[in-house]
XYZ file of C-alpha atoms in Angstrom:
230
model
C -14.056 -1.665 13.117
C -12.123 1.602 13.036
C -12.825 2.296 9.371
C -14.349 5.085 7.273
C -15.247 4.845 3.588
C -16.073 7.820 1.365
C -18.920 7.381 -1.111
C -19.995 10.467 -3.040
C -21.424 12.786 -0.389
C -21.761 9.997 2.154
C -19.366 8.556 4.716
C -19.726 4.937 5.797
C -18.231 3.934 9.146
C -17.458 0.709 10.994
C -18.757 -2.515 9.456
C -20.417 -0.641 6.594
C -17.041 0.872 5.698
C -15.140 -2.418 5.903
C -17.730 -3.950 3.592
C -16.401 -1.597 0.896
C -12.747 -2.661 1.191
C -12.904 -4.656 -2.039
C -15.352 -2.507 -4.015
C -13.774 0.845 -3.079
C -10.255 0.107 -1.734
C -8.804 3.579 -2.336
C -11.842 5.215 -0.746
C -11.815 3.092 2.404
C -9.491 3.993 5.288
C -9.275 1.223 7.872
C -7.137 0.387 10.929
C -7.352 4.076 11.837
C -5.530 3.872 15.219
C -2.528 2.390 13.396
C -2.400 5.397 11.062
C -1.753 7.880 13.894
C 1.982 7.132 14.166
C 4.956 8.768 12.481
C 5.124 8.606 8.691
C 7.848 5.928 8.671
C 5.949 3.728 11.116
C 2.652 4.140 9.254
C 4.268 3.342 5.894
C 5.805 0.146 7.306
C 2.422 -0.837 8.723
C 0.795 -0.170 5.360
C 3.139 -2.735 3.802
C 2.750 -5.244 6.602
C -1.029 -5.131 6.863
C -1.571 -4.745 3.101
C -3.569 -1.553 3.320
C -5.217 -0.739 0.009
C -5.277 3.036 0.481
C -2.304 5.338 -0.053
C -0.103 6.903 2.622
C 1.488 10.189 1.533
C 5.052 11.272 2.326
C 3.721 13.707 4.924
C 1.659 11.004 6.643
C -1.693 12.019 5.188
C -4.044 9.294 3.933
C -5.465 9.127 0.432
C -6.257 10.917 -1.731
C -9.947 10.095 -1.429
C -12.872 11.602 -3.305
C -15.663 13.107 -1.215
C -18.404 15.494 -2.269
C -16.761 15.976 -5.665
C -13.316 16.860 -4.291
C -10.085 14.853 -4.234
C -7.935 15.360 -1.154
C -5.570 13.654 1.272
C -6.573 13.778 4.914
C -4.858 13.763 8.266
C -5.638 10.500 10.102
C -7.592 12.324 12.802
C -10.088 13.511 10.151
C -11.751 10.149 9.418
C -11.285 9.183 13.074
C -13.367 12.223 14.020
C -16.112 11.096 11.611
C -16.116 7.646 13.221
C -16.239 9.044 16.761
C -19.078 11.415 15.865
C -21.201 8.507 14.649
C -20.378 6.407 17.717
C -21.390 9.233 20.042
C -24.667 9.661 18.138
C -25.660 6.092 19.061
C -26.561 7.434 22.500
C -29.461 9.266 20.838
C -31.297 12.019 22.650
C -29.802 10.881 25.923
C -26.242 11.653 24.833
C -23.922 11.790 27.857
C -22.581 15.134 29.019
C -19.116 13.622 29.312
C -17.510 10.848 27.287
C -14.916 8.336 28.449
C -12.788 6.895 25.644
C -10.458 3.906 26.012
C -7.381 4.198 23.783
C -4.992 1.418 22.814
C -2.057 0.887 25.152
C 0.399 1.023 22.250
C -0.465 4.621 21.326
C 2.270 7.151 22.072
C 1.533 10.497 23.683
C 1.642 12.150 20.255
C -0.868 9.609 18.929
C -3.138 10.137 21.940
C -2.969 13.861 21.174
C -4.364 13.044 17.705
C -7.276 11.234 19.374
C -7.949 14.383 21.399
C -7.921 16.407 18.173
C -10.376 13.965 16.576
C -12.720 14.270 19.560
C -12.573 18.066 19.336
C -13.404 17.951 15.616
C -16.285 15.573 16.398
C -17.705 18.231 18.719
C -17.088 16.342 21.968
C -16.249 19.033 24.522
C -16.012 17.014 27.729
C -14.172 13.725 27.640
C -11.678 11.598 29.514
C -9.140 9.218 28.037
C -7.896 6.053 29.686
C -5.749 3.184 28.538
C -7.479 0.068 27.257
C -5.850 -2.094 29.951
C -7.258 0.244 32.627
C -10.722 -0.060 31.079
C -10.479 -3.872 30.980
C -9.463 -4.046 34.647
C -12.283 -1.701 35.662
C -14.838 -3.646 33.627
C -13.670 -6.926 35.162
C -13.921 -5.555 38.705
C -17.393 -4.173 37.987
C -18.633 -7.451 36.489
C -17.333 -9.445 39.467
C -18.989 -7.280 42.084
C -18.644 -8.734 45.578
C -17.164 -11.909 44.076
C -14.012 -10.004 43.130
C -12.735 -10.320 46.692
C -14.711 -13.001 48.525
C -15.005 -12.889 52.289
C -11.670 -13.731 53.869
C -9.633 -12.783 50.786
C -7.461 -9.693 51.106
C -6.249 -9.590 47.533
C -6.461 -11.281 44.145
C -4.057 -11.246 41.193
C -5.555 -11.489 37.700
C -3.808 -11.667 34.317
C -5.493 -10.190 31.244
C -4.512 -11.128 27.691
C -5.899 -9.224 24.710
C -4.730 -10.452 21.305
C -5.650 -8.081 18.490
C -4.828 -8.084 14.810
C -1.824 -5.808 15.165
C -0.858 -5.892 18.845
C -1.092 -8.181 21.819
C -1.521 -6.655 25.268
C -0.770 -8.418 28.545
C -1.409 -6.968 31.980
C -1.279 -8.352 35.498
C -3.392 -6.590 38.109
C -3.523 -6.991 41.863
C -6.918 -6.201 43.372
C -6.887 -5.608 47.123
C -9.018 -4.247 49.909
C -8.079 -0.670 50.856
C -6.862 -0.164 54.387
C -9.247 1.365 56.879
C -8.524 4.934 57.914
C -9.944 7.514 60.278
C -11.871 9.026 57.347
C -13.999 5.896 56.987
C -15.380 6.180 60.572
C -14.653 2.526 61.143
C -16.641 1.352 58.121
C -14.864 -0.937 55.699
C -14.248 0.759 52.325
C -16.235 -0.936 49.592
C -14.164 -0.085 46.513
C -11.149 -2.357 45.935
C -7.803 -0.981 44.866
C -6.194 -2.021 41.593
C -2.427 -2.080 41.159
C -0.798 -2.942 37.829
C 2.090 -5.289 38.473
C 2.893 -5.606 34.768
C 1.589 -4.443 31.431
C 2.945 -4.481 27.929
C 1.540 -3.980 24.448
C 3.691 -5.317 21.631
C 3.263 -5.649 17.885
C 5.159 -8.940 18.063
C 2.279 -10.464 20.058
C -0.514 -9.637 17.611
C -2.387 -11.972 15.276
C -0.478 -10.680 12.240
C 2.845 -11.699 13.826
C 1.456 -15.179 14.464
C 0.296 -15.434 10.843
C 3.711 -14.241 9.610
C 5.461 -16.852 11.760
C 3.183 -19.663 10.556
C 3.688 -18.685 6.910
C 7.463 -18.503 7.391
C 7.481 -21.969 8.960
C 5.315 -23.410 6.173
C 7.556 -21.809 3.550
C 10.670 -23.251 5.201
C 9.232 -26.772 5.341
C 8.121 -26.680 1.691
C 11.536 -25.451 0.542
C 13.324 -28.109 2.593
C 11.091 -30.949 1.443
C 10.902 -30.098 -2.253
C 14.326 -28.428 -2.663
C 12.748 -25.339 -4.185
C 12.468 -21.639 -3.532
C 9.081 -20.251 -2.499
C 8.748 -16.541 -3.431
C-alpha cells in the first residue's frame, strides 16, 4: 500500500503504515498517488475516500508530528520515503537503474511529482512507464513463445485492472514484426505491441461501484418503507 505513517522518530511504510490508520489517523498518510493532484481534486478525493488526515489549502498534507516537530508536507515527501524503502529491498545488489510503473490516471504534473520523489529518495537513474505498458510487457514476457503460436500473425488481448479509486482498461494487439534487410533473413523474435484502446477512469473503480450499490440500497429502502435515509 502507498502509505507512510509517522511515529516519533520512525516512519512506517506500506502495510505497517496502514496498520496504524485507526490508532494514528492524523499521522498516517495513505493513498499517496491520489494526493499528487491539484488542491481541489485532492480535497474532493479526501471527502470521497474518507481520508483521516488533513489536506491544507495549499495542497500540503498534515500537519504530522515527526522527530518532535509538527509540519505539513508536500505529497512527494512521504512518497519519497516509501520509494526509498522499496528500493532498499534489493539489498546489496541494488540495481543501477530503476524502472517505475506509474498509474495511467496521473497527469504530467503528477508524474513530475513522482520524479521529484525519486530524486529526494536518492534514485539517480530511473525510467517511468505507464502501468498499462508494464502490464502488457509483463503479459508478453510470461507468455513467451505461447504469445504468438506458430501460424498466428497477431493476437488481441484486453486487460482490465480494477483498483480502489480507478479502473483501467486497455486493448493491445501483439504482432510479429515484419522482416527487413537488417535482420539478414532471420525472423525477429520480439513481438510488437500496439495499444488499440486504453482508458483509466475514476468512475470504473471499486469506490464508484460501492457508491452505486449504496445508492441503490438507499433508494429501495426509502421506496419500501416510505422514509428518508440520511
